[in-house]
mmCIF file with all atom_site columns, C-alpha atoms in Angstrom:
data_model
loop_
_atom_site.group_PDB
_atom_site.id
_atom_site.type_symbol
_atom_site.label_atom_id
_atom_site.label_alt_id
_atom_site.label_comp_id
_atom_site.label_asym_id
_atom_site.label_entity_id
_atom_site.label_seq_id
_atom_site.pdbx_PDB_ins_code
_atom_site.Cartn_x
_atom_site.Cartn_y
_atom_site.Cartn_z
_atom_site.occupancy
_atom_site.B_iso_or_equiv
_atom_site.pdbx_formal_charge
_atom_site.auth_seq_id
_atom_site.auth_comp_id
_atom_site.auth_asym_id
_atom_site.auth_atom_id
_atom_site.pdbx_PDB_model_num
ATOM 1   C CA . MET A 1 1   ? 12.670  8.842   -3.856  1.00 51.00 ? 1   MET A CA 1
ATOM 2   C CA . THR A 1 2   ? 15.239  6.294   -2.790  1.00 53.00 ? 2   THR A CA 1
ATOM 3   C CA . ASP A 1 3   ? 15.244  4.193   0.320   1.00 59.00 ? 3   ASP A CA 1
ATOM 4   C CA . ARG A 1 4   ? 18.385  3.630   2.356   1.00 57.00 ? 4   ARG A CA 1
ATOM 5   C CA . ARG A 1 5   ? 19.191  0.450   0.408   1.00 53.00 ? 5   ARG A CA 1
ATOM 6   C CA . GLY A 1 6   ? 18.685  2.107   -2.978  1.00 52.00 ? 6   GLY A CA 1
ATOM 7   C CA . VAL A 1 7   ? 15.809  -0.227  -3.879  1.00 60.00 ? 7   VAL A CA 1
ATOM 8   C CA . VAL A 1 8   ? 13.261  2.405   -4.835  1.00 67.00 ? 8   VAL A CA 1
ATOM 9   C CA . ALA A 1 9   ? 14.415  4.801   -7.508  1.00 73.00 ? 9   ALA A CA 1
ATOM 10  C CA . LYS A 1 10  ? 12.901  8.093   -8.604  1.00 72.00 ? 10  LYS A CA 1
ATOM 11  C CA . ARG A 1 11  ? 9.454   7.797   -10.167 1.00 68.00 ? 11  ARG A CA 1
ATOM 12  C CA . ALA A 1 12  ? 9.370   7.807   -13.957 1.00 72.00 ? 12  ALA A CA 1
ATOM 13  C CA . GLU A 1 13  ? 8.470   11.124  -15.503 1.00 67.00 ? 13  GLU A CA 1
ATOM 14  C CA . ASP A 1 14  ? 10.296  10.871  -18.816 1.00 69.00 ? 14  ASP A CA 1
ATOM 15  C CA . LEU A 1 15  ? 9.959   7.425   -20.376 1.00 71.00 ? 15  LEU A CA 1
ATOM 16  C CA . LEU A 1 16  ? 12.856  5.695   -22.115 1.00 70.00 ? 16  LEU A CA 1
ATOM 17  C CA . PRO A 1 17  ? 12.599  3.104   -24.907 1.00 82.00 ? 17  PRO A CA 1
ATOM 18  C CA . GLY A 1 18  ? 13.118  -0.502  -23.857 1.00 79.00 ? 18  GLY A CA 1
ATOM 19  C CA . VAL A 1 19  ? 12.074  -0.053  -20.218 1.00 79.00 ? 19  VAL A CA 1
ATOM 20  C CA . PRO A 1 20  ? 9.012   -2.164  -19.245 1.00 80.00 ? 20  PRO A CA 1
ATOM 21  C CA . TYR A 1 21  ? 7.052   0.674   -17.631 1.00 81.00 ? 21  TYR A CA 1
ATOM 22  C CA . VAL A 1 22  ? 3.625   -0.758  -18.454 1.00 86.00 ? 22  VAL A CA 1
ATOM 23  C CA . ARG A 1 23  ? 4.435   -4.154  -16.933 1.00 90.00 ? 23  ARG A CA 1
ATOM 24  C CA . GLY A 1 24  ? 5.674   -2.545  -13.709 1.00 88.00 ? 24  GLY A CA 1
ATOM 25  C CA . TRP A 1 25  ? 2.765   -0.134  -13.508 1.00 89.00 ? 25  TRP A CA 1
ATOM 26  C CA . ASN A 1 26  ? 0.244   -2.921  -14.166 1.00 94.00 ? 26  ASN A CA 1
ATOM 27  C CA . ARG A 1 27  ? 1.691   -4.997  -11.322 1.00 94.00 ? 27  ARG A CA 1
ATOM 28  C CA . ALA A 1 28  ? 1.543   -1.962  -9.033  1.00 94.00 ? 28  ALA A CA 1
ATOM 29  C CA . ARG A 1 29  ? -2.054  -1.290  -10.122 1.00 96.00 ? 29  ARG A CA 1
ATOM 30  C CA . ARG A 1 30  ? -3.108  -4.835  -9.183  1.00 97.00 ? 30  ARG A CA 1
ATOM 31  C CA . SER A 1 31  ? -1.346  -4.572  -5.823  1.00 96.00 ? 31  SER A CA 1
ATOM 32  C CA . ALA A 1 32  ? -2.805  -1.145  -5.092  1.00 97.00 ? 32  ALA A CA 1
ATOM 33  C CA . GLY A 1 33  ? -6.258  -2.487  -5.970  1.00 97.00 ? 33  GLY A CA 1
ATOM 34  C CA . THR A 1 34  ? -5.836  -5.456  -3.635  1.00 96.00 ? 34  THR A CA 1
ATOM 35  C CA . LEU A 1 35  ? -4.726  -3.176  -0.809  1.00 95.00 ? 35  LEU A CA 1
ATOM 36  C CA . ALA A 1 36  ? -7.584  -0.745  -1.495  1.00 96.00 ? 36  ALA A CA 1
ATOM 37  C CA . ASP A 1 37  ? -10.102 -3.613  -1.380  1.00 95.00 ? 37  ASP A CA 1
ATOM 38  C CA . GLN A 1 38  ? -8.780  -4.764  1.994   1.00 92.00 ? 38  GLN A CA 1
ATOM 39  C CA . LEU A 1 39  ? -8.777  -1.228  3.388   1.00 92.00 ? 39  LEU A CA 1
ATOM 40  C CA . VAL A 1 40  ? -12.403 -0.804  2.316   1.00 93.00 ? 40  VAL A CA 1
ATOM 41  C CA . LEU A 1 41  ? -13.352 -4.097  4.013   1.00 91.00 ? 41  LEU A CA 1
ATOM 42  C CA . LEU A 1 42  ? -11.780 -2.755  7.217   1.00 87.00 ? 42  LEU A CA 1
ATOM 43  C CA . GLY A 1 43  ? -13.613 0.548   6.864   1.00 87.00 ? 43  GLY A CA 1
ATOM 44  C CA . LEU A 1 44  ? -10.381 2.410   6.116   1.00 89.00 ? 44  LEU A CA 1
ATOM 45  C CA . GLY A 1 45  ? -10.885 3.246   2.452   1.00 88.00 ? 45  GLY A CA 1
ATOM 46  C CA . SER A 1 46  ? -11.275 6.968   3.082   1.00 91.00 ? 46  SER A CA 1
ATOM 47  C CA . ASP A 1 47  ? -8.142  7.062   5.261   1.00 93.00 ? 47  ASP A CA 1
ATOM 48  C CA . PHE A 1 48  ? -5.875  6.451   2.250   1.00 94.00 ? 48  PHE A CA 1
ATOM 49  C CA . PRO A 1 49  ? -7.231  8.773   -0.473  1.00 93.00 ? 49  PRO A CA 1
ATOM 50  C CA . GLY A 1 50  ? -3.822  9.058   -2.167  1.00 94.00 ? 50  GLY A CA 1
ATOM 51  C CA . LEU A 1 51  ? -3.362  5.307   -2.732  1.00 95.00 ? 51  LEU A CA 1
ATOM 52  C CA . VAL A 1 52  ? -2.143  4.977   -6.342  1.00 94.00 ? 52  VAL A CA 1
ATOM 53  C CA . ALA A 1 53  ? -0.029  2.818   -8.594  1.00 94.00 ? 53  ALA A CA 1
ATOM 54  C CA . ASP A 1 54  ? 3.106   4.306   -10.103 1.00 90.00 ? 54  ASP A CA 1
ATOM 55  C CA . VAL A 1 55  ? 6.348   3.231   -11.749 1.00 89.00 ? 55  VAL A CA 1
ATOM 56  C CA . ASN A 1 56  ? 9.990   4.210   -11.246 1.00 86.00 ? 56  ASN A CA 1
ATOM 57  C CA . VAL A 1 57  ? 12.658  5.049   -13.823 1.00 83.00 ? 57  VAL A CA 1
ATOM 58  C CA . PHE A 1 58  ? 13.684  1.374   -14.046 1.00 84.00 ? 58  PHE A CA 1
ATOM 59  C CA . GLY A 1 59  ? 10.132  0.181   -14.762 1.00 86.00 ? 59  GLY A CA 1
ATOM 60  C CA . ASP A 1 60  ? 9.572   -1.225  -11.279 1.00 87.00 ? 60  ASP A CA 1
ATOM 61  C CA . GLY A 1 61  ? 6.031   -0.844  -10.033 1.00 89.00 ? 61  GLY A CA 1
ATOM 62  C CA . LEU A 1 62  ? 5.417   1.310   -6.977  1.00 89.00 ? 62  LEU A CA 1
ATOM 63  C CA . VAL A 1 63  ? 2.408   1.602   -4.705  1.00 92.00 ? 63  VAL A CA 1
ATOM 64  C CA . GLN A 1 64  ? 2.149   5.010   -3.116  1.00 91.00 ? 64  GLN A CA 1
ATOM 65  C CA . LEU A 1 65  ? 0.024   5.374   -0.017  1.00 91.00 ? 65  LEU A CA 1
ATOM 66  C CA . GLY A 1 66  ? -0.080  9.141   -0.373  1.00 91.00 ? 66  GLY A CA 1
ATOM 67  C CA . THR A 1 67  ? -0.256  11.536  2.525   1.00 93.00 ? 67  THR A CA 1
ATOM 68  C CA . VAL A 1 68  ? -2.085  9.960   5.453   1.00 92.00 ? 68  VAL A CA 1
ATOM 69  C CA . ARG A 1 69  ? -2.934  11.054  8.962   1.00 92.00 ? 69  ARG A CA 1
ATOM 70  C CA . PRO A 1 70  ? -0.579  9.690   11.653  1.00 93.00 ? 70  PRO A CA 1
ATOM 71  C CA . GLU A 1 71  ? -3.485  7.737   13.148  1.00 92.00 ? 71  GLU A CA 1
ATOM 72  C CA . ALA A 1 72  ? -4.098  5.962   9.833   1.00 92.00 ? 72  ALA A CA 1
ATOM 73  C CA . ALA A 1 73  ? -0.429  5.039   9.488   1.00 91.00 ? 73  ALA A CA 1
ATOM 74  C CA . GLU A 1 74  ? -0.359  3.756   13.076  1.00 93.00 ? 74  GLU A CA 1
ATOM 75  C CA . LEU A 1 75  ? -3.513  1.707   12.520  1.00 91.00 ? 75  LEU A CA 1
ATOM 76  C CA . LEU A 1 76  ? -2.093  0.193   9.321   1.00 91.00 ? 76  LEU A CA 1
ATOM 77  C CA . ALA A 1 77  ? 1.085   -0.749  11.207  1.00 92.00 ? 77  ALA A CA 1
ATOM 78  C CA . LYS A 1 78  ? -1.000  -2.401  13.955  1.00 92.00 ? 78  LYS A CA 1
ATOM 79  C CA . LEU A 1 79  ? -3.020  -4.336  11.388  1.00 90.00 ? 79  LEU A CA 1
ATOM 80  C CA . ILE A 1 80  ? 0.147   -5.586  9.701   1.00 90.00 ? 80  ILE A CA 1
ATOM 81  C CA . ALA A 1 81  ? 1.622   -6.606  13.064  1.00 93.00 ? 81  ALA A CA 1
ATOM 82  C CA . ALA A 1 82  ? -1.605  -8.405  14.048  1.00 90.00 ? 82  ALA A CA 1
ATOM 83  C CA . GLY A 1 83  ? -1.604  -10.273 10.746  1.00 88.00 ? 83  GLY A CA 1
ATOM 84  C CA . LEU A 1 84  ? 2.040   -11.297 11.129  1.00 90.00 ? 84  LEU A CA 1
ATOM 85  C CA . GLU A 1 85  ? 1.449   -12.446 14.685  1.00 90.00 ? 85  GLU A CA 1
ATOM 86  C CA . ALA A 1 86  ? -1.587  -14.474 13.621  1.00 87.00 ? 86  ALA A CA 1
ATOM 87  C CA . GLU A 1 87  ? 0.433   -16.009 10.794  1.00 87.00 ? 87  GLU A CA 1
ATOM 88  C CA . LEU A 1 88  ? 3.191   -17.008 13.202  1.00 87.00 ? 88  LEU A CA 1
ATOM 89  C CA . HIS A 1 89  ? 0.718   -18.604 15.592  1.00 85.00 ? 89  HIS A CA 1
ATOM 90  C CA . GLY A 1 90  ? -1.500  -20.098 12.897  1.00 80.00 ? 90  GLY A CA 1
ATOM 91  C CA . THR A 1 91  ? -4.620  -18.335 14.172  1.00 71.00 ? 91  THR A CA 1
ATOM 92  C CA . ALA A 1 92  ? -7.118  -15.883 12.789  1.00 65.00 ? 92  ALA A CA 1
ATOM 93  C CA . ALA A 1 93  ? -5.989  -12.284 13.181  1.00 61.00 ? 93  ALA A CA 1
ATOM 94  C CA . GLU A 1 94  ? -7.731  -10.319 15.922  1.00 63.00 ? 94  GLU A CA 1
ATOM 95  C CA . LEU A 1 95  ? -8.275  -6.783  14.677  1.00 61.00 ? 95  LEU A CA 1
ATOM 96  C CA . PRO A 1 96  ? -7.279  -3.928  16.955  1.00 59.00 ? 96  PRO A CA 1
ATOM 97  C CA . VAL A 1 97  ? -10.360 -2.313  18.487  1.00 55.00 ? 97  VAL A CA 1
ATOM 98  C CA . THR A 1 98  ? -9.688  0.910   16.567  1.00 55.00 ? 98  THR A CA 1
ATOM 99  C CA . ALA A 1 99  ? -9.876  -0.985  13.245  1.00 54.00 ? 99  ALA A CA 1
ATOM 100 C CA . ARG A 1 100 ? -13.428 -2.142  13.818  1.00 50.00 ? 100 ARG A CA 1
ATOM 101 C CA . ARG A 1 101 ? -15.557 0.578   12.302  1.00 53.00 ? 101 ARG A CA 1
ATOM 102 C CA . GLU A 1 102 ? -19.287 0.439   12.073  1.00 51.00 ? 102 GLU A CA 1
ATOM 103 C CA . ALA A 1 103 ? -20.858 0.799   8.672   1.00 48.00 ? 103 ALA A CA 1
ATOM 104 C CA . PRO A 1 104 ? -22.866 4.008   8.273   1.00 46.00 ? 104 PRO A CA 1
ATOM 105 C CA . ALA A 1 105 ? -26.581 3.589   8.860   1.00 45.00 ? 105 ALA A CA 1
ATOM 106 C CA . ALA A 1 106 ? -28.576 3.228   5.669   1.00 41.00 ? 106 ALA A CA 1
#
């Protein structure tokens, strides 16, 4: 996979000596864990079952969201936009109504 700017290279399948794959993967693992924790807090943990850490051929860490439903992708985009808007205005982010999920009854 490569984005239009060539930033993200193909994922590493065959490892080469001297490339810091573990360092990149470890950074991606921490980031994926942080994102997973936040998604769980928002009640969206099950919407991103393919969330994993990976590494590309250059040893750069990657976080893959996996295949998600269009609604989950749209909700994530709205949450990011709400957070950016709150950051710009110095206020607490107001979650979109669709992001507020009730916890299952115990």
